[in-house]
mmCIF file with all atom_site columns, C-alpha atoms in Angstrom:
data_model
loop_
_atom_site.group_PDB
_atom_site.id
_atom_site.type_symbol
_atom_site.label_atom_id
_atom_site.label_alt_id
_atom_site.label_comp_id
_atom_site.label_asym_id
_atom_site.label_entity_id
_atom_site.label_seq_id
_atom_site.pdbx_PDB_ins_code
_atom_site.Cartn_x
_atom_site.Cartn_y
_atom_site.Cartn_z
_atom_site.occupancy
_atom_site.B_iso_or_equiv
_atom_site.pdbx_formal_charge
_atom_site.auth_seq_id
_atom_site.auth_comp_id
_atom_site.auth_asym_id
_atom_site.auth_atom_id
_atom_site.pdbx_PDB_model_num
ATOM 1   C CA . TYR A 1 1   ? -45.528 -62.757 -72.127 1.00 0.00 ? 1   TYR A CA 1
ATOM 2   C CA . HIS A 1 2   ? -42.868 -64.617 -72.169 1.00 0.00 ? 2   HIS A CA 1
ATOM 3   C CA . LYS A 1 3   ? -45.331 -67.891 -72.090 1.00 0.00 ? 3   LYS A CA 1
ATOM 4   C CA . VAL A 1 4   ? -47.540 -66.433 -75.305 1.00 0.00 ? 4   VAL A CA 1
ATOM 5   C CA . PHE A 1 5   ? -44.611 -65.942 -77.287 1.00 0.00 ? 5   PHE A CA 1
ATOM 6   C CA . CYS A 1 6   ? -43.201 -69.534 -76.277 1.00 0.00 ? 6   CYS A CA 1
ATOM 7   C CA . TYR A 1 7   ? -46.620 -70.983 -77.095 1.00 0.00 ? 7   TYR A CA 1
ATOM 8   C CA . VAL A 1 8   ? -47.202 -68.504 -80.010 1.00 0.00 ? 8   VAL A CA 1
ATOM 9   C CA . ASN A 1 9   ? -43.995 -69.750 -81.626 1.00 0.00 ? 9   ASN A CA 1
ATOM 10  C CA . GLY A 1 10  ? -44.442 -73.506 -81.029 1.00 0.00 ? 10  GLY A CA 1
ATOM 11  C CA . LEU A 1 11  ? -41.442 -73.924 -78.689 1.00 0.00 ? 11  LEU A CA 1
ATOM 12  C CA . GLN A 1 12  ? -43.814 -74.617 -75.284 1.00 0.00 ? 12  GLN A CA 1
ATOM 13  C CA . ALA A 1 13  ? -46.825 -77.283 -75.614 1.00 0.00 ? 13  ALA A CA 1
ATOM 14  C CA . PRO A 1 14  ? -50.160 -76.710 -75.590 1.00 0.00 ? 14  PRO A CA 1
ATOM 15  C CA . PRO A 1 15  ? -52.041 -76.534 -72.252 1.00 0.00 ? 15  PRO A CA 1
ATOM 16  C CA . ALA A 1 16  ? -53.395 -78.435 -71.445 1.00 0.00 ? 16  ALA A CA 1
ATOM 17  C CA . GLY A 1 17  ? -56.194 -80.641 -72.504 1.00 0.00 ? 17  GLY A CA 1
ATOM 18  C CA . GLN A 1 18  ? -55.512 -80.138 -76.118 1.00 0.00 ? 18  GLN A CA 1
ATOM 19  C CA . THR A 1 19  ? -53.958 -82.212 -78.194 1.00 0.00 ? 19  THR A CA 1
ATOM 20  C CA . GLU A 1 20  ? -50.861 -81.515 -80.148 1.00 0.00 ? 20  GLU A CA 1
ATOM 21  C CA . PRO A 1 21  ? -50.569 -80.900 -84.211 1.00 0.00 ? 21  PRO A CA 1
ATOM 22  C CA . ALA A 1 22  ? -48.823 -83.197 -86.386 1.00 0.00 ? 22  ALA A CA 1
ATOM 23  C CA . ALA A 1 23  ? -44.821 -82.804 -86.148 1.00 0.00 ? 23  ALA A CA 1
ATOM 24  C CA . SER A 1 24  ? -44.838 -81.527 -89.787 1.00 0.00 ? 24  SER A CA 1
ATOM 25  C CA . SER A 1 25  ? -47.086 -78.445 -89.005 1.00 0.00 ? 25  SER A CA 1
ATOM 26  C CA . SER A 1 26  ? -46.913 -78.015 -86.318 1.00 0.00 ? 26  SER A CA 1
ATOM 27  C CA . SER A 1 27  ? -44.814 -74.686 -86.691 1.00 0.00 ? 27  SER A CA 1
ATOM 28  C CA . GLN A 1 28  ? -47.530 -74.221 -89.109 1.00 0.00 ? 28  GLN A CA 1
ATOM 29  C CA . ILE A 1 29  ? -50.534 -71.135 -88.762 1.00 0.00 ? 29  ILE A CA 1
ATOM 30  C CA . PRO A 1 30  ? -53.025 -71.348 -90.523 1.00 0.00 ? 30  PRO A CA 1
ATOM 31  C CA . GLN A 1 31  ? -52.730 -69.029 -93.273 1.00 0.00 ? 31  GLN A CA 1
ATOM 32  C CA . ASP A 1 32  ? -56.443 -67.287 -92.215 1.00 0.00 ? 32  ASP A CA 1
ATOM 33  C CA . ARG A 1 33  ? -54.101 -66.481 -87.984 1.00 0.00 ? 33  ARG A CA 1
ATOM 34  C CA . VAL A 1 34  ? -51.457 -64.730 -89.948 1.00 0.00 ? 34  VAL A CA 1
ATOM 35  C CA . GLU A 1 35  ? -52.150 -61.836 -89.338 1.00 0.00 ? 35  GLU A CA 1
ATOM 36  C CA . ASP A 1 36  ? -53.970 -62.183 -86.106 1.00 0.00 ? 36  ASP A CA 1
ATOM 37  C CA . VAL A 1 37  ? -51.014 -63.785 -84.432 1.00 0.00 ? 37  VAL A CA 1
ATOM 38  C CA . LYS A 1 38  ? -48.940 -61.062 -85.819 1.00 0.00 ? 38  LYS A CA 1
ATOM 39  C CA . LYS A 1 39  ? -51.606 -58.091 -83.808 1.00 0.00 ? 39  LYS A CA 1
ATOM 40  C CA . LEU A 1 40  ? -51.088 -60.697 -80.849 1.00 0.00 ? 40  LEU A CA 1
ATOM 41  C CA . LYS A 1 41  ? -47.578 -60.530 -80.940 1.00 0.00 ? 41  LYS A CA 1
ATOM 42  C CA . GLN A 1 42  ? -46.600 -56.692 -81.539 1.00 0.00 ? 42  GLN A CA 1
ATOM 43  C CA . SER A 1 43  ? -49.913 -56.138 -78.742 1.00 0.00 ? 43  SER A CA 1
ATOM 44  C CA . THR A 1 44  ? -47.966 -58.344 -76.533 1.00 0.00 ? 44  THR A CA 1
ATOM 45  C CA . ARG A 1 45  ? -44.453 -56.122 -77.341 1.00 0.00 ? 45  ARG A CA 1
ATOM 46  C CA . LEU A 1 46  ? -46.382 -52.714 -76.851 1.00 0.00 ? 46  LEU A CA 1
ATOM 47  C CA . ASN A 1 47  ? -47.780 -53.713 -73.511 1.00 0.00 ? 47  ASN A CA 1
ATOM 48  C CA . MET A 1 48  ? -43.545 -54.835 -72.961 1.00 0.00 ? 48  MET A CA 1
ATOM 49  C CA . ALA A 1 49  ? -42.756 -51.706 -73.714 1.00 0.00 ? 49  ALA A CA 1
ATOM 50  C CA . ALA A 1 50  ? -44.692 -50.000 -71.706 1.00 0.00 ? 50  ALA A CA 1
ATOM 51  C CA . CYS A 1 51  ? -43.914 -52.083 -68.664 1.00 0.00 ? 51  CYS A CA 1
ATOM 52  C CA . TYR A 1 52  ? -39.798 -50.969 -69.269 1.00 0.00 ? 52  TYR A CA 1
ATOM 53  C CA . LEU A 1 53  ? -41.220 -47.107 -69.589 1.00 0.00 ? 53  LEU A CA 1
ATOM 54  C CA . LYS A 1 54  ? -42.766 -48.259 -66.051 1.00 0.00 ? 54  LYS A CA 1
ATOM 55  C CA . THR A 1 55  ? -40.482 -49.253 -64.377 1.00 0.00 ? 55  THR A CA 1
ATOM 56  C CA . GLY A 1 56  ? -37.664 -47.014 -65.906 1.00 0.00 ? 56  GLY A CA 1
ATOM 57  C CA . ASP A 1 57  ? -35.465 -50.287 -68.385 1.00 0.00 ? 57  ASP A CA 1
ATOM 58  C CA . HIS A 1 58  ? -35.337 -47.456 -70.961 1.00 0.00 ? 58  HIS A CA 1
ATOM 59  C CA . GLN A 1 59  ? -33.323 -49.367 -73.670 1.00 0.00 ? 59  GLN A CA 1
ATOM 60  C CA . LYS A 1 60  ? -35.580 -52.417 -72.872 1.00 0.00 ? 60  LYS A CA 1
ATOM 61  C CA . CYS A 1 61  ? -38.061 -49.739 -73.832 1.00 0.00 ? 61  CYS A CA 1
ATOM 62  C CA . VAL A 1 62  ? -37.269 -48.737 -76.845 1.00 0.00 ? 62  VAL A CA 1
ATOM 63  C CA . ASP A 1 63  ? -35.833 -52.117 -78.374 1.00 0.00 ? 63  ASP A CA 1
ATOM 64  C CA . ALA A 1 64  ? -39.726 -53.599 -78.198 1.00 0.00 ? 64  ALA A CA 1
ATOM 65  C CA . CYS A 1 65  ? -40.616 -51.126 -79.453 1.00 0.00 ? 65  CYS A CA 1
ATOM 66  C CA . ALA A 1 66  ? -38.654 -51.802 -82.070 1.00 0.00 ? 66  ALA A CA 1
ATOM 67  C CA . ALA A 1 67  ? -39.581 -54.580 -82.687 1.00 0.00 ? 67  ALA A CA 1
ATOM 68  C CA . ALA A 1 68  ? -42.973 -54.143 -82.150 1.00 0.00 ? 68  ALA A CA 1
ATOM 69  C CA . LEU A 1 69  ? -42.670 -51.789 -85.202 1.00 0.00 ? 69  LEU A CA 1
ATOM 70  C CA . GLU A 1 70  ? -41.413 -54.374 -87.503 1.00 0.00 ? 70  GLU A CA 1
ATOM 71  C CA . LEU A 1 71  ? -44.395 -56.519 -87.257 1.00 0.00 ? 71  LEU A CA 1
ATOM 72  C CA . GLY A 1 72  ? -45.310 -52.812 -88.882 1.00 0.00 ? 72  GLY A CA 1
ATOM 73  C CA . VAL A 1 73  ? -46.480 -48.431 -88.475 1.00 0.00 ? 73  VAL A CA 1
ATOM 74  C CA . ASN A 1 74  ? -48.403 -47.734 -84.974 1.00 0.00 ? 74  ASN A CA 1
ATOM 75  C CA . ALA A 1 75  ? -48.863 -44.951 -83.646 1.00 0.00 ? 75  ALA A CA 1
ATOM 76  C CA . LYS A 1 76  ? -48.144 -45.996 -79.942 1.00 0.00 ? 76  LYS A CA 1
ATOM 77  C CA . ALA A 1 77  ? -44.994 -47.808 -80.438 1.00 0.00 ? 77  ALA A CA 1
ATOM 78  C CA . TYR A 1 78  ? -44.019 -44.661 -81.966 1.00 0.00 ? 78  TYR A CA 1
ATOM 79  C CA . PHE A 1 79  ? -44.673 -42.930 -79.027 1.00 0.00 ? 79  PHE A CA 1
ATOM 80  C CA . ARG A 1 80  ? -43.578 -45.025 -76.196 1.00 0.00 ? 80  ARG A CA 1
ATOM 81  C CA . ARG A 1 81  ? -39.837 -44.788 -77.973 1.00 0.00 ? 81  ARG A CA 1
ATOM 82  C CA . ALA A 1 82  ? -39.883 -41.246 -77.960 1.00 0.00 ? 82  ALA A CA 1
ATOM 83  C CA . GLN A 1 83  ? -40.802 -41.767 -74.518 1.00 0.00 ? 83  GLN A CA 1
ATOM 84  C CA . ALA A 1 84  ? -38.392 -43.949 -73.195 1.00 0.00 ? 84  ALA A CA 1
ATOM 85  C CA . TYR A 1 85  ? -35.887 -41.468 -75.978 1.00 0.00 ? 85  TYR A CA 1
ATOM 86  C CA . ALA A 1 86  ? -37.013 -38.570 -73.927 1.00 0.00 ? 86  ALA A CA 1
ATOM 87  C CA . GLU A 1 87  ? -35.865 -40.381 -70.366 1.00 0.00 ? 87  GLU A CA 1
ATOM 88  C CA . LEU A 1 88  ? -32.433 -41.347 -72.544 1.00 0.00 ? 88  LEU A CA 1
ATOM 89  C CA . ARG A 1 89  ? -31.625 -37.926 -73.237 1.00 0.00 ? 89  ARG A CA 1
ATOM 90  C CA . ASN A 1 90  ? -32.260 -38.472 -76.977 1.00 0.00 ? 90  ASN A CA 1
ATOM 91  C CA . PHE A 1 91  ? -34.246 -35.148 -78.151 1.00 0.00 ? 91  PHE A CA 1
ATOM 92  C CA . SER A 1 92  ? -34.118 -35.982 -81.647 1.00 0.00 ? 92  SER A CA 1
ATOM 93  C CA . GLY A 1 93  ? -35.096 -39.367 -81.739 1.00 0.00 ? 93  GLY A CA 1
ATOM 94  C CA . ALA A 1 94  ? -37.857 -38.604 -78.998 1.00 0.00 ? 94  ALA A CA 1
ATOM 95  C CA . THR A 1 95  ? -38.914 -35.169 -81.498 1.00 0.00 ? 95  THR A CA 1
ATOM 96  C CA . ALA A 1 96  ? -38.518 -37.811 -84.779 1.00 0.00 ? 96  ALA A CA 1
ATOM 97  C CA . ASP A 1 97  ? -40.532 -41.590 -83.306 1.00 0.00 ? 97  ASP A CA 1
ATOM 98  C CA . LEU A 1 98  ? -43.537 -38.719 -81.984 1.00 0.00 ? 98  LEU A CA 1
ATOM 99  C CA . GLU A 1 99  ? -43.746 -36.392 -85.390 1.00 0.00 ? 99  GLU A CA 1
ATOM 100 C CA . ARG A 1 100 ? -44.192 -39.779 -87.131 1.00 0.00 ? 100 ARG A CA 1
ATOM 101 C CA . ALA A 1 101 ? -46.359 -40.009 -84.593 1.00 0.00 ? 101 ALA A CA 1
ATOM 102 C CA . ARG A 1 102 ? -48.636 -37.420 -84.992 1.00 0.00 ? 102 ARG A CA 1
ATOM 103 C CA . GLU A 1 103 ? -48.324 -38.410 -89.000 1.00 0.00 ? 103 GLU A CA 1
ATOM 104 C CA . LEU A 1 104 ? -50.531 -41.476 -87.958 1.00 0.00 ? 104 LEU A CA 1
ATOM 105 C CA . ALA A 1 105 ? -52.659 -40.144 -85.322 1.00 0.00 ? 105 ALA A CA 1
ATOM 106 C CA . PRO A 1 106 ? -52.901 -36.275 -86.204 1.00 0.00 ? 106 PRO A CA 1
ATOM 107 C CA . ASP A 1 107 ? -55.332 -36.071 -83.598 1.00 0.00 ? 107 ASP A CA 1
ATOM 108 C CA . ASP A 1 108 ? -54.108 -37.308 -80.430 1.00 0.00 ? 108 ASP A CA 1
ATOM 109 C CA . PRO A 1 109 ? -53.581 -34.387 -78.035 1.00 0.00 ? 109 PRO A CA 1
ATOM 110 C CA . ALA A 1 110 ? -50.844 -36.972 -76.089 1.00 0.00 ? 110 ALA A CA 1
ATOM 111 C CA . ILE A 1 111 ? -48.449 -36.875 -78.776 1.00 0.00 ? 111 ILE A CA 1
ATOM 112 C CA . GLU A 1 112 ? -48.869 -32.582 -79.090 1.00 0.00 ? 112 GLU A CA 1
ATOM 113 C CA . ALA A 1 113 ? -49.051 -32.445 -75.270 1.00 0.00 ? 113 ALA A CA 1
ATOM 114 C CA . GLU A 1 114 ? -45.323 -34.932 -75.182 1.00 0.00 ? 114 GLU A CA 1
ATOM 115 C CA . LEU A 1 115 ? -43.695 -33.210 -78.608 1.00 0.00 ? 115 LEU A CA 1
ATOM 116 C CA . LYS A 1 116 ? -44.412 -30.532 -77.012 1.00 0.00 ? 116 LYS A CA 1
ATOM 117 C CA . LYS A 1 117 ? -42.481 -31.615 -72.830 1.00 0.00 ? 117 LYS A CA 1
ATOM 118 C CA . VAL A 1 118 ? -39.849 -33.383 -75.189 1.00 0.00 ? 118 VAL A CA 1
ATOM 119 C CA . ARG A 1 119 ? -39.052 -29.691 -77.667 1.00 0.00 ? 119 ARG A CA 1
ATOM 120 C CA . ARG A 1 120 ? -39.105 -27.886 -74.047 1.00 0.00 ? 120 ARG A CA 1
ATOM 121 C CA . SER A 1 121 ? -36.703 -30.578 -72.480 1.00 0.00 ? 121 SER A CA 1
ATOM 122 C CA . PHE A 1 122 ? -34.215 -30.351 -75.763 1.00 0.00 ? 122 PHE A CA 1
ATOM 123 C CA . MET A 1 123 ? -33.817 -26.124 -76.026 1.00 0.00 ? 123 MET A CA 1
ATOM 124 C CA . GLN A 1 124 ? -33.192 -26.375 -71.675 1.00 0.00 ? 124 GLN A CA 1
ATOM 125 C CA . GLY A 1 125 ? -30.747 -29.226 -72.884 1.00 0.00 ? 125 GLY A CA 1
ATOM 126 C CA . ASP A 1 126 ? -29.192 -26.453 -75.499 1.00 0.00 ? 126 ASP A CA 1
ATOM 127 C CA . ALA A 1 127 ? -29.428 -23.179 -72.706 1.00 0.00 ? 127 ALA A CA 1
ATOM 128 C CA . GLU A 1 128 ? -27.583 -25.774 -69.701 1.00 0.00 ? 128 GLU A CA 1
ATOM 129 C CA . GLU A 1 129 ? -25.052 -26.350 -72.744 1.00 0.00 ? 129 GLU A CA 1
ATOM 130 C CA . LYS A 1 130 ? -24.436 -22.039 -73.833 1.00 0.00 ? 130 LYS A CA 1
#
């Protein structure tokens, strides 16, 4: 993913066999491709977040999801960030993100299941504190 970001952001030479654009336009993205690049960046950050979640690096997952959300609203980003928040014991953040994800994707059963799981964990945490 790092190579993709570097290439997309003009920080790396194009692949072998591809000619380099003129210096003045090397950092310019053609206007008709801006939205595609934005989607690519968001998708890459979401994939990175999934990797961080699987490897247990929950704070990096939160950061990657936040970066993805800066590029646009996405239910998957809210869902993954909520999962990371739950692992970090930030149940209010997890609940808020899951509510937002549910607004964006009301028919997704995974969001509903995760919301129930987080609420159950939140209640257990409250009961243990008392």
